[in-house]
């Protein structure tokens, strides 16, 4: 393809012609299957071309950022492997280039990868040639010697400066890989790159990012330290040995469902009005009041299962923390009580809440068109017998969808349907095979857009009519940047001709050839609405001209109070002290740990552990103590095929959970099994419910459940699950055997051990698993101790908890000593609020008095700003001396309203500006009043 | 010694300078063929040594395996002797001056790759691989493979070719006899190389890179004695002034000597002319062969520099500023331009005989023969 004007071949042809000059090209060839032979995903042709070009720049010590489609999977492994290979060739003098040459590489054996180490370690450790280790200050020096090549994973979340310091002091890097994919450091990449460029100006930096991840891409374009940019666009037919497959066709499918559509649209319009009205309100108020509402609305807009089922799941998964999970109902309740400073906002808020609540109520009893459409689309896909991917928003939705599949789809077809949560930070397990069809059921926020880069024949984005045009625009815009082919004579060719050593090239241009392959379609599913309901066409008012754009804006994350760590008092946690670790390890009471006993590994509940037991621990896992499942995941799950079996076997756990919820008691569950001809003990059923085993030994038990839950072709599904369980069980046993053997061999001084299909050297084994000797087990009492505090104890506790906020005068201490008030907890609540919210209100001015008083009211404490004038005049107890000044102690809190001194208490105080204290002058019986 | 302090110092420095120049490794191999014809090698013995063994520092550091395979780059112009056909005749003798090391070595078999551009990288690889496979099976004669790099070739392709040659390094012990891959950088290719310093500067240190030079006094003395001519100091000086050490001119000497085999000194050779007496056509030919005509801005630049007399990099930059409107040349490339002129020996560094000799030269002048040629090609010789 010679271009006019004597420009010579385009970049793809040039690459094809000169492929022979690419070093170590045999591993880049997707067809040669270098990686598949080792049990990994094959190198994709997009990766192959990008790495080949980078090799050219790398030789000369240049940096580049590579945006690759769906850069999740094994891309990082491929890149690390290739870079090590290039270094090795330089060490053998096969490459002699300014950076890649024997003299330079001899001194630099380390590839430093900045990523989320815990997630990536398992992935990279599978390739033993990479010698992957997580770099810590405690990493043994032997692993970092100059004679030994190593891939060092460094995390930078906690303290980037410390991470850099660690790199500078412990490593000698020949290249930095910055993993800016969603499973890596993401947006944090730019700051890291700049710091690396400053501290290690010579060492090339190669950044890996997901194609079309707008935030990261924009950041990298701004960041000079990232070097050149390379976008492996979907339309770029890859030059080397790739079966040229046409890029995806995108279909934006709108589900008719006029009733849901109308109510969602009007709710969105109402929320948008509120958003505008909120402009006058102070920022903290906006930040706390708007997001919950948007969250509920966005969830309603994308829900594809019965709303009731979603609510049930959310209720079950409810957890507090910085990013809490709550049911939609609770979010709505939370936001309903909001107060605003302006009347306009208040009215808009009321309208918005009402509109969202109306939509919620409607959808709760309806079968939405979206739900119907999903099933219809699934049927269509299954009829074609191709590989289908379904992209949903969160992991919770994946669980719900799995249940839908069990009910509606023939079990033999489950293998070809892959579910993926778009917000999942873990490495995706989608594999590298092209999808025939991908259904996008979640909303495409900017942070999720990179999923559009998945390789498929057809990608259907399901939405409601009111959001169709904005979704279409969104996808079109994305395609114009990341889907359209790159120009033949653009920056890509300049890279290949090394015409880039003086200027930074951003590879931003695309060939303006074709219109985007984005089309729209209508799905006729109207849903089932028992109450009827009206479909009203909502016309957005003029001032909302671009309110549709807001539909595609990323949601603000609703956050709540900060997450509390596991406390030593938590009755559900066991603390395991070991010889090897100074810090005790928290472990759920109900999960078994693996203990090395003689020559086998046995599972034990933590309560059954005794000092001297040797437990197996995972070195680089968030959950430190190994379970059978986690060991299994570490060593076997990657062997292709078994993944599927694990997924299918896991269905048993879902079945037993659902049945348990439906039947309510274990007894009923056992009876159900007995009726089905499966006679089991209570203990067995309990084990099943607590997920202690992979599955029942008797396949009939599965059948009982599939029949009871009325799943599709229950007998077939049951035998399918049973087979999978058998297979997984057998594999787990094999791993257990291998593991024991490996640990014993390691102790005997072996150099290499083999586990499953993996051959590991002992360093790699040490990097994954360690054996620790138990010193002590601390079991917090199961039931929290009844609080038998006296009032003085309460004061002492609050004063130590919130030092420097409250002050008890000697008179107050005297009054407290004589006080007969019995409800110490009630008194404690009041004092705690005084030390926190009240103090904050007075001295940090961050909240208003009515909000603070509301908190007191919630704890059944009322406030009186002053005594009646007559009372105050009559009794001088309301005037006290404090630091030589007369102060008024009329302000008081009232606990109980009874003349019985055991049930009534008054706390009088004054606020001292100079000491910044809430000074308590009286805490005890009711002081005399005019009525006395 | 007699004279003022300064004069004595000058004389002593001159003497040291002369000792430096009396340099046996500065000689060139002269091959005499069956017809008693002489062929001059453009390489000094020192160059040959580097070509065979690599730079000594590298070799020492690596304790390298027996160096049967090497990749080298030769940069220079045809006027300096880099001409495929002549190299084929002169290079077989490579390394024979050290015959005590390898007494039984056969002369090099010199091959070159024709039509490299249309063959592309793939063709080059196949060609080279073919020879290597052959030499691994049978090791009849040592082999020298010449790869001329043309000026029109993009820098990426030049680097790729060199990288491929390195990549094909055969495993130790596999080759039965030496294979030397030698890339020849023509003046235009050399310019392409020099104007990408960030891609190429390091590479010159990492592998053998030889800049062919004009002949020195030692070499001229050897040549005269080989031709049976008188080698007195005056004769050497006369030959040096007449030829300026250019290979181009020495070829003329060979011809003249062949015509007058009985001549005893060079003054008797009537057909051997100094540059001043060249006819315009001959000067034109010389100008073409020095490479100064290969880049459109070079003749004018050289003319301006010649008018300046003694110049340094600052002057080049100023002249390039004037030229940049007319030609595609950027004044910021002045360092590359200077290196190009210097490496093609178009300009001579002015080496101070005073002070430490290792100081890098900072000022230059245009070689007188080149000045004549430039004036001729720009057709101002007659009016000047």
Coordinates of C-alpha atoms in Angstrom, one line a residue, chain A residues 399-635:
Chain A
X399 CA -23.8 -12.7 41.7
X400 CA -27.3 -11.7 40.8
X401 CA -26.8 -12.3 37.2
X402 CA -25.3 -15.7 37.9
X403 CA -28.6 -16.6 39.7
X404 CA -30.5 -15.4 36.6
X405 CA -28.4 -17.6 34.4
X406 CA -29.0 -20.6 36.6
X407 CA -32.7 -20.2 36.3
X408 CA -33.0 -19.4 32.6
X409 CA -30.1 -20.8 30.7
X410 CA -29.3 -24.4 29.9
X411 CA -26.4 -25.5 32.0
X412 CA -24.4 -26.8 29.1
X413 CA -24.3 -23.2 27.8
X414 CA -22.9 -21.8 31.0
X415 CA -19.3 -22.4 29.9
X416 CA -19.6 -20.0 27.0
X417 CA -21.0 -17.1 29.0
X418 CA -18.5 -15.0 30.9
X419 CA -19.6 -12.4 33.5
X420 CA -17.5 -9.5 34.4
X421 CA -17.9 -6.6 36.8
X422 CA -16.7 -3.4 35.2
X423 CA -15.7 -1.8 38.5
X424 CA -13.7 -4.8 39.5
X425 CA -10.1 -3.8 40.3
X426 CA -8.8 -7.3 40.0
X427 CA -7.3 -8.8 36.9
X428 CA -9.9 -9.7 34.5
X429 CA -10.3 -13.4 33.6
X430 CA -11.9 -12.9 30.2
X431 CA -9.2 -14.7 28.3
X432 CA -8.0 -13.7 24.9
X433 CA -10.5 -15.4 22.7
X434 CA -12.7 -13.1 20.6
X435 CA -16.2 -12.8 21.9
X436 CA -19.1 -13.3 19.5
X437 CA -21.3 -10.9 21.4
X438 CA -20.8 -8.7 24.4
X439 CA -23.8 -7.3 26.3
X440 CA -23.1 -4.1 28.3
X441 CA -25.8 -4.0 31.0
X442 CA -24.1 -1.4 33.3
X443 CA -23.9 2.3 32.6
X444 CA -20.8 3.3 30.8
X445 CA -19.2 5.8 33.1
X446 CA -15.9 7.3 31.8
X447 CA -14.0 5.0 34.2
X448 CA -15.6 2.0 32.5
X449 CA -15.3 3.1 28.9
X450 CA -12.1 1.1 28.4
X451 CA -14.2 -2.1 28.4
X452 CA -15.4 -1.1 24.9
X453 CA -11.9 -2.2 23.8
X454 CA -12.7 -5.8 24.3
X455 CA -12.4 -7.9 21.2
X456 CA -15.8 -8.9 19.9
X457 CA -17.9 -9.1 16.8
X458 CA -20.7 -7.2 18.2
X459 CA -21.2 -5.2 21.4
X460 CA -24.7 -4.2 22.5
X461 CA -25.1 -1.5 25.1
X462 CA -28.6 -1.7 26.6
X463 CA -30.2 1.5 27.8
X464 CA -33.6 3.3 28.1
X465 CA -34.8 5.5 25.3
X466 CA -34.2 8.7 27.3
X467 CA -30.5 8.0 27.6
X468 CA -30.1 6.5 24.2
X469 CA -28.8 9.5 22.3
X470 CA -26.3 10.5 25.0
X471 CA -25.0 6.9 25.3
X472 CA -24.7 6.8 21.5
X473 CA -22.7 10.1 21.5
X474 CA -20.5 8.7 24.3
X475 CA -19.7 5.6 22.3
X476 CA -19.2 7.4 19.1
X477 CA -16.8 9.9 20.7
X478 CA -14.9 7.0 22.2
X479 CA -14.7 5.2 18.9
X480 CA -13.5 8.3 17.1
X481 CA -10.5 8.4 19.4
X482 CA -9.8 4.8 20.1
X483 CA -11.5 2.8 17.5
X484 CA -10.7 4.6 14.3
X485 CA -7.5 3.4 12.7
X486 CA -4.3 5.4 13.1
X487 CA -3.0 7.3 10.1
X488 CA -0.6 5.3 7.9
X489 CA 2.0 8.0 8.0
X490 CA 1.5 9.4 11.4
X491 CA 3.4 9.1 14.7
X492 CA 3.3 5.3 14.6
X493 CA 5.5 5.4 11.5
X494 CA 7.8 8.0 13.1
X495 CA 8.4 5.6 16.0
X496 CA 9.3 2.8 13.7
X497 CA 11.7 5.0 11.7
X498 CA 13.1 6.3 15.0
X499 CA 12.1 9.8 13.9
X500 CA 11.2 10.5 17.5
X501 CA 14.4 11.1 19.4
X502 CA 14.0 14.8 19.6
X503 CA 10.3 15.4 20.1
X504 CA 7.6 13.9 22.2
X505 CA 5.0 12.2 20.0
X506 CA 1.5 11.6 21.4
X507 CA 0.0 9.4 18.6
X508 CA -3.2 11.4 19.0
X509 CA -4.3 11.6 15.3
X510 CA -6.6 9.1 13.7
X511 CA -7.3 8.5 10.0
X512 CA -10.6 10.3 9.1
X513 CA -11.9 7.6 6.9
X514 CA -15.2 6.2 8.0
X515 CA -18.1 6.9 10.3
X516 CA -18.1 5.1 13.6
X517 CA -19.6 1.6 13.4
X518 CA -22.2 2.6 16.0
X519 CA -25.8 2.0 15.3
X520 CA -29.0 2.2 17.4
X521 CA -31.8 -0.2 17.7
X522 CA -35.1 -0.5 19.6
X523 CA -36.0 -3.5 21.8
X524 CA -39.8 -3.9 22.0
X525 CA -39.9 -5.1 25.6
X526 CA -42.4 -3.0 27.5
X527 CA -42.2 -4.7 30.9
X528 CA -45.0 -5.8 33.2
X529 CA -46.4 -3.1 35.4
X530 CA -49.1 -4.4 37.8
X531 CA -50.4 -1.0 38.8
X532 CA -50.6 0.3 35.3
X533 CA -48.9 3.6 35.6
X534 CA -48.7 6.3 33.1
X535 CA -46.1 6.9 30.5
X536 CA -45.6 10.7 30.3
X537 CA -43.3 12.2 27.8
X538 CA -41.0 14.5 29.8
X539 CA -39.6 17.4 27.9
X540 CA -36.5 18.7 29.4
X541 CA -36.8 22.5 30.0
X542 CA -34.6 24.7 27.9
X543 CA -32.3 25.6 30.7
X544 CA -31.4 22.0 30.9
X545 CA -30.0 22.0 27.4
X546 CA -27.1 19.8 28.3
X547 CA -28.6 17.9 31.1
X548 CA -28.2 14.7 29.0
X549 CA -24.5 15.2 29.3
X550 CA -24.8 14.8 33.0
X551 CA -26.3 11.4 32.5
X552 CA -22.9 10.2 31.4
X553 CA -20.9 12.0 34.0
X554 CA -19.3 9.8 36.6
X555 CA -21.3 9.4 39.8
X556 CA -19.9 11.0 42.9
X557 CA -19.1 8.3 45.4
X558 CA -21.3 8.4 48.4
X559 CA -19.1 8.1 51.4
X560 CA -19.8 7.8 55.1
X561 CA -17.9 7.7 58.3
X562 CA -14.4 6.2 58.1
X563 CA -14.0 2.5 58.3
X564 CA -13.1 1.0 61.6
X565 CA -10.4 -1.7 61.6
X566 CA -11.0 -5.0 63.2
X567 CA -10.8 -4.3 66.9
X568 CA -9.4 -6.7 69.5
X569 CA -12.8 -6.9 71.0
X570 CA -14.5 -8.0 67.8
X571 CA -16.1 -11.3 68.9
X572 CA -16.0 -12.8 65.3
X573 CA -12.2 -12.5 65.0
X574 CA -9.5 -14.7 66.4
X575 CA -6.0 -13.4 67.0
X576 CA -3.2 -15.7 66.1
X577 CA 0.2 -15.0 67.5
X578 CA 3.1 -16.7 65.7
X579 CA 6.8 -17.1 66.3
X580 CA 7.7 -15.6 62.9
X581 CA 5.6 -12.4 63.1
X582 CA 5.6 -9.7 65.7
X583 CA 2.0 -8.6 64.9
X584 CA -0.8 -11.0 65.6
X585 CA -2.9 -12.0 62.6
X586 CA -6.7 -11.5 62.6
X587 CA -8.7 -14.5 61.3
X588 CA -12.4 -15.0 61.1
X589 CA -13.6 -17.4 63.8
X590 CA -15.5 -19.6 61.4
X591 CA -12.8 -20.2 58.7
X592 CA -10.5 -23.1 58.8
X593 CA -6.8 -22.7 58.7
X594 CA -4.4 -25.3 57.2
X595 CA -2.1 -27.0 59.6
X596 CA 0.9 -29.1 58.7
X597 CA 0.7 -32.3 60.6
X598 CA 3.3 -35.0 60.1
X599 CA 3.1 -35.5 56.4
X600 CA -0.2 -34.0 55.6
X601 CA -2.2 -30.8 55.6
X602 CA -5.3 -30.8 57.7
X603 CA -7.9 -28.1 58.0
X604 CA -8.8 -26.8 61.5
X605 CA -11.0 -24.1 62.9
X606 CA -8.9 -21.4 64.6
X607 CA -10.3 -22.3 68.0
X608 CA -8.9 -25.8 67.7
X609 CA -5.4 -24.5 67.1
X610 CA -2.9 -25.2 69.9
X611 CA 0.5 -23.5 70.5
X612 CA 3.2 -25.3 68.5
X613 CA 0.9 -26.0 65.5
X614 CA 2.5 -25.1 62.2
X615 CA 0.1 -23.2 60.0
X616 CA 0.5 -22.4 56.4
X617 CA 0.4 -18.8 55.5
X618 CA 0.4 -16.9 52.2
X619 CA 3.1 -14.3 52.0
X620 CA 1.6 -11.9 49.7
X621 CA -2.1 -12.2 50.2
X622 CA -4.4 -9.8 51.9
X623 CA -5.8 -12.7 53.9
X624 CA -2.7 -14.0 55.4
X625 CA -3.6 -17.5 56.5
X626 CA -4.0 -20.0 53.7
X627 CA -7.2 -21.8 53.1
X628 CA -7.6 -24.7 50.8
X629 CA -9.4 -22.5 48.4
X630 CA -6.7 -19.8 48.4
X631 CA -3.9 -22.3 47.9
X632 CA -5.8 -23.8 45.2
X633 CA -6.3 -20.5 43.5
X634 CA -2.7 -19.7 43.8
X635 CA -1.4 -22.9 42.2

